[in-house]
GROMACS .gro file of N, CA and C in nm:
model
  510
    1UNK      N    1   8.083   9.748  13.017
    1UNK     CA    2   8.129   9.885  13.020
    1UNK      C    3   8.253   9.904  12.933
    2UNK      N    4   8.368   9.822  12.934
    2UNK     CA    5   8.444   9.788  12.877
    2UNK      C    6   8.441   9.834  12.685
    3UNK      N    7   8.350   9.779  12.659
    3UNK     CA    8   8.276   9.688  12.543
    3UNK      C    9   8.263   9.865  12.467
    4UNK      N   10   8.162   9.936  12.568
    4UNK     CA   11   8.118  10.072  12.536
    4UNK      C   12   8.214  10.145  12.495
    5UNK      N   13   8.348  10.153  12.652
    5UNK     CA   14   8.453  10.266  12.609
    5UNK      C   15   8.526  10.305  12.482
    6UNK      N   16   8.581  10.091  12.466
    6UNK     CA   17   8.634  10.048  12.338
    6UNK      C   18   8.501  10.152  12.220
    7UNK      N   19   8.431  10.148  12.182
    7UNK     CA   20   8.347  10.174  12.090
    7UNK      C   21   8.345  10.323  12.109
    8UNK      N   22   8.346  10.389  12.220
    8UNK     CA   23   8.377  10.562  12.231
    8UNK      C   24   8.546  10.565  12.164
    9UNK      N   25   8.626  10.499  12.208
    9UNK     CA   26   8.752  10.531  12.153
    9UNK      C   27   8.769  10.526  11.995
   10UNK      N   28   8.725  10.463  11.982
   10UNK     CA   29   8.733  10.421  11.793
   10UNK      C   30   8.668  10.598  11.762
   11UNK      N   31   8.548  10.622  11.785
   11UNK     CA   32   8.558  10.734  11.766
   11UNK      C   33   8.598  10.865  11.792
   12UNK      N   34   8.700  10.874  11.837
   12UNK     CA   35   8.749  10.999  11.878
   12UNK      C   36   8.860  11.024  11.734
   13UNK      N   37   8.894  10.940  11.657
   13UNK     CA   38   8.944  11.035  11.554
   13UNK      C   39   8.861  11.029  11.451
   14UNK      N   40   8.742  11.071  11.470
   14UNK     CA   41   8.630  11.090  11.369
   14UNK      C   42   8.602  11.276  11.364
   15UNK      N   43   8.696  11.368  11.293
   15UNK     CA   44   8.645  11.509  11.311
   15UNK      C   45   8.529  11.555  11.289
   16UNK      N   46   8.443  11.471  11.194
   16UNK     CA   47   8.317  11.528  11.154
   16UNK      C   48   8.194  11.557  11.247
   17UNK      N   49   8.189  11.517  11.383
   17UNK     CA   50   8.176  11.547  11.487
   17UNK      C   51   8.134  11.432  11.671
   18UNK      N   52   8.152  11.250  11.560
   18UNK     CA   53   8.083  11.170  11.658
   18UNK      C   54   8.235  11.183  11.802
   19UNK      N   55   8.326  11.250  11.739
   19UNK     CA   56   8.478  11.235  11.825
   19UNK      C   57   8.452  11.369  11.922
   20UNK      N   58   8.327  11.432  11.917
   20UNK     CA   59   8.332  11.547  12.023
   20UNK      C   60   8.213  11.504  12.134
   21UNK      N   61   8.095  11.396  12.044
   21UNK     CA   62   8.039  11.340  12.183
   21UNK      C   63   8.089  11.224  12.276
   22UNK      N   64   8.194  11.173  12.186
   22UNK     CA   65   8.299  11.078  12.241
   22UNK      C   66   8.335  11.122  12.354
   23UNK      N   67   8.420  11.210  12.325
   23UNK     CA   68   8.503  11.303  12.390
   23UNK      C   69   8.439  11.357  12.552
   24UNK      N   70   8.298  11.415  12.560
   24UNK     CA   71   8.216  11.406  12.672
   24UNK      C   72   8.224  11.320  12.731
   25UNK      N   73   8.153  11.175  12.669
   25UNK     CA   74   8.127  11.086  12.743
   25UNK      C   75   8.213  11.031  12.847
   26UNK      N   76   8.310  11.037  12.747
   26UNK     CA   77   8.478  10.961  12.795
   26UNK      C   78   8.479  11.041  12.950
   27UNK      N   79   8.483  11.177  12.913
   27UNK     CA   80   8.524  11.226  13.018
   27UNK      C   81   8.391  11.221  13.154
   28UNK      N   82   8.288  11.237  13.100
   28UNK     CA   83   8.158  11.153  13.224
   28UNK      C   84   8.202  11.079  13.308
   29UNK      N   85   8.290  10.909  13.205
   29UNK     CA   86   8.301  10.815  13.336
   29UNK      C   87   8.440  10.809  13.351
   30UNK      N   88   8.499  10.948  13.356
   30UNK     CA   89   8.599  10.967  13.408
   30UNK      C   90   8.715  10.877  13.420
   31UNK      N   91   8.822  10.864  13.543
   31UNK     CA   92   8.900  10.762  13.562
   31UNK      C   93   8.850  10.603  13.523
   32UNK      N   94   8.762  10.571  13.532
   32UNK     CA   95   8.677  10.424  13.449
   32UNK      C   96   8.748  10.413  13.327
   33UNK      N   97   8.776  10.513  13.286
   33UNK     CA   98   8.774  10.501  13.142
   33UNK      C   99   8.947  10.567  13.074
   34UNK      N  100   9.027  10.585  13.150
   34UNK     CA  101   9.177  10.604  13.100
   34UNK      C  102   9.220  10.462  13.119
   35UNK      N  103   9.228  10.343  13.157
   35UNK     CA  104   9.346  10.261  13.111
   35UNK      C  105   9.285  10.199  12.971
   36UNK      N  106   9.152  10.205  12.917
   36UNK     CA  107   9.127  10.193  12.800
   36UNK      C  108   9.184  10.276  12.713
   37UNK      N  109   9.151  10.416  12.749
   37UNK     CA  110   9.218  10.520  12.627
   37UNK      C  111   9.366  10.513  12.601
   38UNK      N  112   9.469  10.481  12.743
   38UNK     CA  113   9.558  10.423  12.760
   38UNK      C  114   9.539  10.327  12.631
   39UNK      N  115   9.561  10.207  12.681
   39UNK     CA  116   9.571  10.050  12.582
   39UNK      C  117   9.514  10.110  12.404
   40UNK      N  118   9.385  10.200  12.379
   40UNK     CA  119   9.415  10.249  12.262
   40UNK      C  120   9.447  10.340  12.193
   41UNK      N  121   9.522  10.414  12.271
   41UNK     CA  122   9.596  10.493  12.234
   41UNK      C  123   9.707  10.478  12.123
   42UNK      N  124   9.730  10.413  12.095
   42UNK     CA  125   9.807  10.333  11.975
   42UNK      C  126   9.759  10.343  11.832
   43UNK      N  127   9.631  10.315  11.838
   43UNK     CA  128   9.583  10.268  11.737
   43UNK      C  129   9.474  10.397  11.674
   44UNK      N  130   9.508  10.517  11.736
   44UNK     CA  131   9.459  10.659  11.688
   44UNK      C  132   9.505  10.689  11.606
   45UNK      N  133   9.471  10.792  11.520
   45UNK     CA  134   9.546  10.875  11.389
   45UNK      C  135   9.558  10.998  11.491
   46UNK      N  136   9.645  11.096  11.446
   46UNK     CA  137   9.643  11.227  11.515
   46UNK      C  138   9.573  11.273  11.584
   47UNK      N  139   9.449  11.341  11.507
   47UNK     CA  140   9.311  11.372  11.553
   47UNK      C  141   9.251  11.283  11.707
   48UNK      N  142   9.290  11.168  11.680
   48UNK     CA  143   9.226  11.102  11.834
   48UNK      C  144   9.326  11.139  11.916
   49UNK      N  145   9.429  11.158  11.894
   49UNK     CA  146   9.512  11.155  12.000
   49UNK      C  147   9.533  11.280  12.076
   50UNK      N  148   9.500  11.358  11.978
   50UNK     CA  149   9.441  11.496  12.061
   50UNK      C  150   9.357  11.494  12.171
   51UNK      N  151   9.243  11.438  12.072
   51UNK     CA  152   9.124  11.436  12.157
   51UNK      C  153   9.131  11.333  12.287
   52UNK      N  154   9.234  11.264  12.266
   52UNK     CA  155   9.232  11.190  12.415
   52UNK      C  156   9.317  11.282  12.484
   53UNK      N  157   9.430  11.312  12.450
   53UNK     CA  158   9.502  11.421  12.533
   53UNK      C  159   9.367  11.501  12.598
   54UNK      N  160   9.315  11.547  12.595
   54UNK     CA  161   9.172  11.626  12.613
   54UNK      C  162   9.123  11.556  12.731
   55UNK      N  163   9.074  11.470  12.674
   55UNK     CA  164   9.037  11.367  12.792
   55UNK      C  165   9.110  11.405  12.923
   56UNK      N  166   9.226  11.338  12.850
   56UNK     CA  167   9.328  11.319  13.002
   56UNK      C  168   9.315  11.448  13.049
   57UNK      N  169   9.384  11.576  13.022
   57UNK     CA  170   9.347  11.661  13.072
   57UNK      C  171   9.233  11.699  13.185
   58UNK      N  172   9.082  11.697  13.162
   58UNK     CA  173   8.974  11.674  13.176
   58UNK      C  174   8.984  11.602  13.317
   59UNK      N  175   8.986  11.498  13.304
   59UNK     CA  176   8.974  11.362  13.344
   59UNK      C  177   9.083  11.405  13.486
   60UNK      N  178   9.213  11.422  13.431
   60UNK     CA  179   9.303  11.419  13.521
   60UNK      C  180   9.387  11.341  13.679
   61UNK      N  181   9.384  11.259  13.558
   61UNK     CA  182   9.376  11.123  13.611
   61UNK      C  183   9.553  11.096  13.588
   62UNK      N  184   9.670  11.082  13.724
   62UNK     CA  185   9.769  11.076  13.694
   62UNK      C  186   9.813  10.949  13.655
   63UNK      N  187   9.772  10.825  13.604
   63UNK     CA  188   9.772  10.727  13.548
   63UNK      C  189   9.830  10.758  13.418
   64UNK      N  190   9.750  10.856  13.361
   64UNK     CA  191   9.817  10.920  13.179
   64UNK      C  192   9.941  10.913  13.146
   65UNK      N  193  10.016  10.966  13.259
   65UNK     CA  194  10.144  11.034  13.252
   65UNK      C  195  10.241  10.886  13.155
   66UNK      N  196  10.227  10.812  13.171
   66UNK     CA  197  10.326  10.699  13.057
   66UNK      C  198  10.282  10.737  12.964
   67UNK      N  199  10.142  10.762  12.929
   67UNK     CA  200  10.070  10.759  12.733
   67UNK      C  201  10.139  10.894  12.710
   68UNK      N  202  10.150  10.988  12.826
   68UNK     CA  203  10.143  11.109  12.722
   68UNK      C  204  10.322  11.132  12.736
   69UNK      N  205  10.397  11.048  12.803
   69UNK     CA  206  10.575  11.059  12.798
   69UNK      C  207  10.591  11.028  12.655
   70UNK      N  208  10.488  10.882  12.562
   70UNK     CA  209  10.533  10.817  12.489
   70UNK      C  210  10.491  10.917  12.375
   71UNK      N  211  10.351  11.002  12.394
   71UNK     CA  212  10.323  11.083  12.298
   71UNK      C  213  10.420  11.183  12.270
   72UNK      N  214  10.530  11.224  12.345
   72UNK     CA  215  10.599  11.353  12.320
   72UNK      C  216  10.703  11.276  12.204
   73UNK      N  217  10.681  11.143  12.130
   73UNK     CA  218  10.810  11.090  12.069
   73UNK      C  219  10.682  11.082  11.937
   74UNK      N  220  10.565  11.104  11.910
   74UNK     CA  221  10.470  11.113  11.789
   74UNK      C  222  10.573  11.145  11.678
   75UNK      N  223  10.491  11.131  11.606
   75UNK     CA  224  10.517  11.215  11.447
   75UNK      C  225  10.484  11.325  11.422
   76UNK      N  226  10.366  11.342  11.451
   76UNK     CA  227  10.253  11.474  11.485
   76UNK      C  228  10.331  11.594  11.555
   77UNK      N  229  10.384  11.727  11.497
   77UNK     CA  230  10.421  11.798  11.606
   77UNK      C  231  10.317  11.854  11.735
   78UNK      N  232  10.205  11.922  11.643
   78UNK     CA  233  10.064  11.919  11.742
   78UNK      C  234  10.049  11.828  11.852
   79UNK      N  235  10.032  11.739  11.822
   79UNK     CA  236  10.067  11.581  11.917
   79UNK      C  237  10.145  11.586  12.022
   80UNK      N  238  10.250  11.592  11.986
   80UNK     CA  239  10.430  11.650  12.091
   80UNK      C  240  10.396  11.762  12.175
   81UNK      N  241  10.293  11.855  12.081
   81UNK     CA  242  10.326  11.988  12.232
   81UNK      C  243  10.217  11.960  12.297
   82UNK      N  244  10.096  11.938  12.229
   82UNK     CA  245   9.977  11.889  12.342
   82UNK      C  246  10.021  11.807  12.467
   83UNK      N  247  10.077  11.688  12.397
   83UNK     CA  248  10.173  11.591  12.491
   83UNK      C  249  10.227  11.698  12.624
   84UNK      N  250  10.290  11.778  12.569
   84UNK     CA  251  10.366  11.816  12.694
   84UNK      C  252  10.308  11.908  12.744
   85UNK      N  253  10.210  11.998  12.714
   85UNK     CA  254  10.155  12.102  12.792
   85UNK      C  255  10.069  12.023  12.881
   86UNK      N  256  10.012  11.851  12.837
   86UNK     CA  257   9.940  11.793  12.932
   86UNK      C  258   9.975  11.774  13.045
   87UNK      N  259  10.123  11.738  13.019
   87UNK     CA  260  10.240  11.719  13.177
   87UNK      C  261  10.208  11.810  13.258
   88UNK      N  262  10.248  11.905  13.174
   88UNK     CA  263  10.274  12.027  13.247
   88UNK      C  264  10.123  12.066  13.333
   89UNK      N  265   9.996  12.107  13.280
   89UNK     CA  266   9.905  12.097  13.306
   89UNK      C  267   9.865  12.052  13.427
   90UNK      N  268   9.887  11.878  13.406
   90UNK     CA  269   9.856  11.780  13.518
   90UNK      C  270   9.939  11.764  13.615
   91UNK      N  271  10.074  11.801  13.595
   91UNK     CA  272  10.172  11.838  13.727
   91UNK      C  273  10.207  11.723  13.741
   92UNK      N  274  10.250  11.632  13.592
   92UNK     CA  275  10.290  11.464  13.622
   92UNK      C  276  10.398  11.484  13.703
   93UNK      N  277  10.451  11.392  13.788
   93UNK     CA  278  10.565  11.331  13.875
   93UNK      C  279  10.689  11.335  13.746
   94UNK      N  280  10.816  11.358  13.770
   94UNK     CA  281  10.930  11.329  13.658
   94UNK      C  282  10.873  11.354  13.536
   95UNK      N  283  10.841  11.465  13.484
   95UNK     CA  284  10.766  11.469  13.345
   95UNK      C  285  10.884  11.596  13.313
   96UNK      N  286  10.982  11.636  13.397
   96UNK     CA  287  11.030  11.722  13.336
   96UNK      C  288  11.136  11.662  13.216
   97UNK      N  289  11.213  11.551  13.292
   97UNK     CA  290  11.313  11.489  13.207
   97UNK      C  291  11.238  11.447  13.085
   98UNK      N  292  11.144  11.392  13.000
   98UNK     CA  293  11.100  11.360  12.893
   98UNK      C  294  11.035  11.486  12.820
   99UNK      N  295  11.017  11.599  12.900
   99UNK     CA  296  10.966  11.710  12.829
   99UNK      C  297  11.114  11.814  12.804
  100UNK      N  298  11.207  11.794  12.869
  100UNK     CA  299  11.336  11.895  12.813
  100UNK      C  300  11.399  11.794  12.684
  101UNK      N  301  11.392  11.635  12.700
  101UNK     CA  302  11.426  11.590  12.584
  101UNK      C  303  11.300  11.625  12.483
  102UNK      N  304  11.228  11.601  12.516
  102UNK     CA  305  11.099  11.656  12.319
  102UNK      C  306  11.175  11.785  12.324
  103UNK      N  307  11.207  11.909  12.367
  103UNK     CA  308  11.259  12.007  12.375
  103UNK      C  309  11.381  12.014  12.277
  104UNK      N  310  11.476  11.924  12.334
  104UNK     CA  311  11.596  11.919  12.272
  104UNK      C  312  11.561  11.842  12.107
  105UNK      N  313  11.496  11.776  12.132
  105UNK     CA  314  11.481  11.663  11.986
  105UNK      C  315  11.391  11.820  11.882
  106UNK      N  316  11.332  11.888  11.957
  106UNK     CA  317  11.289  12.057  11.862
  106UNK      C  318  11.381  12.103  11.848
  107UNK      N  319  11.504  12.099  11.886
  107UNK     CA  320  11.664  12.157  11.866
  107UNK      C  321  11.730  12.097  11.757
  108UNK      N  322  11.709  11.974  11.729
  108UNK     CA  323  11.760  11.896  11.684
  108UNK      C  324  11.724  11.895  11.522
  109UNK      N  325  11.575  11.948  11.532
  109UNK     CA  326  11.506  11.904  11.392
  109UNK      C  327  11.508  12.059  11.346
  110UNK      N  328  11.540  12.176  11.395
  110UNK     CA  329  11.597  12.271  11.389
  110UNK      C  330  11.462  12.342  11.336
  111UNK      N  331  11.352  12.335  11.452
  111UNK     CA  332  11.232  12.370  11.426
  111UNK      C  333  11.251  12.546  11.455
  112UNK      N  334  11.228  12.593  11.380
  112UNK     CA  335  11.214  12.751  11.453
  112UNK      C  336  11.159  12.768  11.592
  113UNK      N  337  11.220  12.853  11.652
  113UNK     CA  338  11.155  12.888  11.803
  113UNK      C  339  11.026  12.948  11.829
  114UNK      N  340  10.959  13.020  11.720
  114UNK     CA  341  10.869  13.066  11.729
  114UNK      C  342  10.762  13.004  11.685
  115UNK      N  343  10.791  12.880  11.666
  115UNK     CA  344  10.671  12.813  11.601
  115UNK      C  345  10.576  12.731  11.737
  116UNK      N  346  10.472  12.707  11.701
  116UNK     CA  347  10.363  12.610  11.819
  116UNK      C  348  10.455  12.530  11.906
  117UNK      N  349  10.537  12.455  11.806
  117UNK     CA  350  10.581  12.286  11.911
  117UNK      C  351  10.639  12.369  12.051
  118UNK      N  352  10.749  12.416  11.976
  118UNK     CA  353  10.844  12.503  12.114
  118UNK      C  354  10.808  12.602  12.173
  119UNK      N  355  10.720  12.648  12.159
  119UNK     CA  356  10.645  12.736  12.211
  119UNK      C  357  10.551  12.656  12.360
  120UNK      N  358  10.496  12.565  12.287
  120UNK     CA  359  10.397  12.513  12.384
  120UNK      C  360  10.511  12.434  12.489
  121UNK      N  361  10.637  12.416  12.464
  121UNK     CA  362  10.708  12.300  12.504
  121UNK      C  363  10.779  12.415  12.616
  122UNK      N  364  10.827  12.511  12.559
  122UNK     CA  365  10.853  12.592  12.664
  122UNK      C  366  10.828  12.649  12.754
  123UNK      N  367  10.649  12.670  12.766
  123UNK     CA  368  10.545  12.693  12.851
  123UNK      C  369  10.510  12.560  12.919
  124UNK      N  370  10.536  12.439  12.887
  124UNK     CA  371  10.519  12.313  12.980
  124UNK      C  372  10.662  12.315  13.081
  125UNK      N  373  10.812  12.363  13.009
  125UNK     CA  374  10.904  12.355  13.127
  125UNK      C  375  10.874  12.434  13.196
  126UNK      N  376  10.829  12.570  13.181
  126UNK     CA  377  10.796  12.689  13.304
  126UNK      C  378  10.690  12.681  13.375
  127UNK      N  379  10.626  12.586  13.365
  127UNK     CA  380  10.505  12.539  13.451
  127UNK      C  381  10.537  12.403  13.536
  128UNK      N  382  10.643  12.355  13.521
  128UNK     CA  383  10.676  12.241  13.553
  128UNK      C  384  10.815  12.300  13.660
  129UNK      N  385  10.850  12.417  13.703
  129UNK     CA  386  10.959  12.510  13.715
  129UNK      C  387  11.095  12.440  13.696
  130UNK      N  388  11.114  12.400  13.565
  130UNK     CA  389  11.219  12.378  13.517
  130UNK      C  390  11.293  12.466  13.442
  131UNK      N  391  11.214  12.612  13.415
  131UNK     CA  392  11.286  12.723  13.328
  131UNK      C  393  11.213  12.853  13.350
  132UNK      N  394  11.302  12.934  13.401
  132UNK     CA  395  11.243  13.018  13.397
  132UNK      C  396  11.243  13.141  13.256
  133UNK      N  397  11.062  13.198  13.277
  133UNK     CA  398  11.051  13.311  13.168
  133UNK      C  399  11.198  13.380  13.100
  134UNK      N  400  11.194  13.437  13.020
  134UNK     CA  401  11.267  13.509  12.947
  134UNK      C  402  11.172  13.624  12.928
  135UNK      N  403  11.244  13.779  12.961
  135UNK     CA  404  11.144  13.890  12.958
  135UNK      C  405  11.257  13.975  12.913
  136UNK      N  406  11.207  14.006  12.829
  136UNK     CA  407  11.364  14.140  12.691
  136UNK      C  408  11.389  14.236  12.782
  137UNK      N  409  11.497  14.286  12.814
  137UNK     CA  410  11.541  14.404  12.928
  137UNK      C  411  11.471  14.503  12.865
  138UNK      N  412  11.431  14.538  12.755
  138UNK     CA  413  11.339  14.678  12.744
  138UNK      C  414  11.232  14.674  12.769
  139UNK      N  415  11.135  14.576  12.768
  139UNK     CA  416  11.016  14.532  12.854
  139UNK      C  417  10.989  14.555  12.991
  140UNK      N  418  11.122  14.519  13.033
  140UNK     CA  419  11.111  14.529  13.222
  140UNK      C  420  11.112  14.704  13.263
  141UNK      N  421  11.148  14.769  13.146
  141UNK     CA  422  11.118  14.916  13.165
  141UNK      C  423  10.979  14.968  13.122
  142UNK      N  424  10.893  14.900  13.049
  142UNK     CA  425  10.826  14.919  13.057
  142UNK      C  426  10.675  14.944  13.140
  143UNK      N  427  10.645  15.103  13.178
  143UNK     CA  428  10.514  15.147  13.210
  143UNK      C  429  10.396  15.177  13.185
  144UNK      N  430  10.275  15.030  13.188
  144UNK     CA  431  10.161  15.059  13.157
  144UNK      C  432  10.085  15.206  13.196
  145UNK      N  433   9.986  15.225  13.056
  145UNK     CA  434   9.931  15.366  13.120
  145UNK      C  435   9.858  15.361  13.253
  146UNK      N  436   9.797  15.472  13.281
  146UNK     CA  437   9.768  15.446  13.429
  146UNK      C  438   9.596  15.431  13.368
  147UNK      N  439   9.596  15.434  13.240
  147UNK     CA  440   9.380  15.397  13.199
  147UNK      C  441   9.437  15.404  13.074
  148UNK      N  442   9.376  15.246  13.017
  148UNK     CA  443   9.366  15.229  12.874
  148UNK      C  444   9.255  15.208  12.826
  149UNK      N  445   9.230  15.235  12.680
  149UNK     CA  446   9.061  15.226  12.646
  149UNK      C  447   9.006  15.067  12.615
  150UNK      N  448   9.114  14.965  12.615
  150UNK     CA  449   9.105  14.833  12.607
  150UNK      C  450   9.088  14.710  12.694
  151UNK      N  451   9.023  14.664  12.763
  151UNK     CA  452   9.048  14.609  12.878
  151UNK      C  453   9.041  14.440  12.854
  152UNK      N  454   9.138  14.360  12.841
  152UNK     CA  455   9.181  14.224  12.853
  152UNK      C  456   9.092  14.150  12.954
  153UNK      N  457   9.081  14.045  12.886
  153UNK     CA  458   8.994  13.946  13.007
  153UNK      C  459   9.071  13.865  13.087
  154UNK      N  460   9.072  13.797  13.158
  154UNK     CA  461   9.196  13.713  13.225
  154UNK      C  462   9.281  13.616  13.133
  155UNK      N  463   9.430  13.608  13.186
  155UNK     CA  464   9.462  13.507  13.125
  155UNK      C  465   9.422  13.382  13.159
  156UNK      N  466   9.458  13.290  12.953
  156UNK     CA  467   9.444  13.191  13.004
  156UNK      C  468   9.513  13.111  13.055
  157UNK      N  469   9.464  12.937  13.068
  157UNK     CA  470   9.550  12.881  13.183
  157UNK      C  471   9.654  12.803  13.099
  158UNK      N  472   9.652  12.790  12.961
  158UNK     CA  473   9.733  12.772  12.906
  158UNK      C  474   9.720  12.835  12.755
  159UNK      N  475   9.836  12.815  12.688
  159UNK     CA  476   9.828  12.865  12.543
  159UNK      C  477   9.680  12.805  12.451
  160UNK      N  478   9.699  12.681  12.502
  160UNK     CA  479   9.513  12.652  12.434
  160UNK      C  480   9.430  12.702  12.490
  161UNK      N  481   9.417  12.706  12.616
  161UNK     CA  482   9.237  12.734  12.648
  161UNK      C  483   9.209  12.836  12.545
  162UNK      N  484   9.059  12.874  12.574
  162UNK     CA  485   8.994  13.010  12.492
  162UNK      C  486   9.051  13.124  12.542
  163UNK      N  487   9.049  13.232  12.475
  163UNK     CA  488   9.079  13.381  12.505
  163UNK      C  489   8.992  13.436  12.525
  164UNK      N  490   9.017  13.517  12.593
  164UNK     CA  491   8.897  13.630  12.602
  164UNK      C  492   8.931  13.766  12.547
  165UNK      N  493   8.866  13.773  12.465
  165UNK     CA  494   8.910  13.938  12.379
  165UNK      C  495   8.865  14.047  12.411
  166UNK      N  496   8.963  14.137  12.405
  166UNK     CA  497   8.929  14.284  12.429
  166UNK      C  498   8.819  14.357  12.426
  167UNK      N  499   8.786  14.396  12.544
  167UNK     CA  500   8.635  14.502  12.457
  167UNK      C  501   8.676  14.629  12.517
  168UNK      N  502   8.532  14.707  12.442
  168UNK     CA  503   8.588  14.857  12.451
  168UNK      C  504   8.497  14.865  12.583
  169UNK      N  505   8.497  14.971  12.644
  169UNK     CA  506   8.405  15.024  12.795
  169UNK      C  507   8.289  15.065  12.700
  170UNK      N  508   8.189  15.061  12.783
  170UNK     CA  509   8.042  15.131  12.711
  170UNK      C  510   8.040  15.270  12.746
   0.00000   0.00000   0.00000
């Protein structure tokens, strides 16, 4: 079984698509299969390391929580916020202290605020209730109409999942 996982992991940073049936499988035999993705986790290019973040996610298996502390120190910024929205996500134990430092180290590299990393990083502390929202005082005055012609689908559960887009009423 072992033998197999190893051989699913190699492909998960394959984009052309054998890293998305990987990616299933992995998650099929579930917990079986994180202290492997664990141990190769190392030896991914970006792209896998997503896709194992995925996994873990998925999987949700609190074992992760070391791979994905060590992922918030990547090269990859993508990498870093996935990293931490996974914390956040999975509700790791002490994941706040290694997710306000990736935070600060986005301070540091003097990433704009509006960009993905800190964005996603700031939505992992407020899910983790280490910070609360920021809402512009002219907002909080704000009154939706009482019928709009647009109607929103639910939010999602994080900045990645899918959206659901607007439709009009028939």
């Amino acid at each position: 079984m072992t033998t197999h996982i190893e051989g699913l992991l190699q492909q998960l940073d394959d984009s052309s698509g054998p890293s998305y049936y990987a990616r299933a499988e992995l998650i099929g035999i579930g917990s079986a299969a994180i202290p492997a993705i664990i141990d190769g986790l190392s030896s991914l290019g970006g792209f896998g390391q997503l896709t194992a973040i995925e996994v873990f996610e998925e999987v949700a298996d609190p074992r992760c929580g070391p791979a994905l502390f060590a992922l918030l120190h990547s090269d990859d910024s993508t990498v870093r916020e996935w990293a931490a929205m996974a914390l956040a996500s999975l509700k790791i134990d002490d994941a706040v202290e290694p997710v306000r430092s990736a935070y600060r180290a986005c301070l540091e590299r003097a990433t704009p605020p509006d960009w993905s990393e800190p964005e996603g990083i700031r939505w992992a502390l407020t899910e983790l209730g280490a910070r609360t929202p920021v809402v512009p005082p002219l907002l909080l005055t704000y009154e939706p109409p009482l019928r709009t012609t647009l109607r929103a689908g639910p939010r999602p559960a994080s900045p990645r999942s899918s959206t659901t887009w607007p439709t009009t009423p028939r």
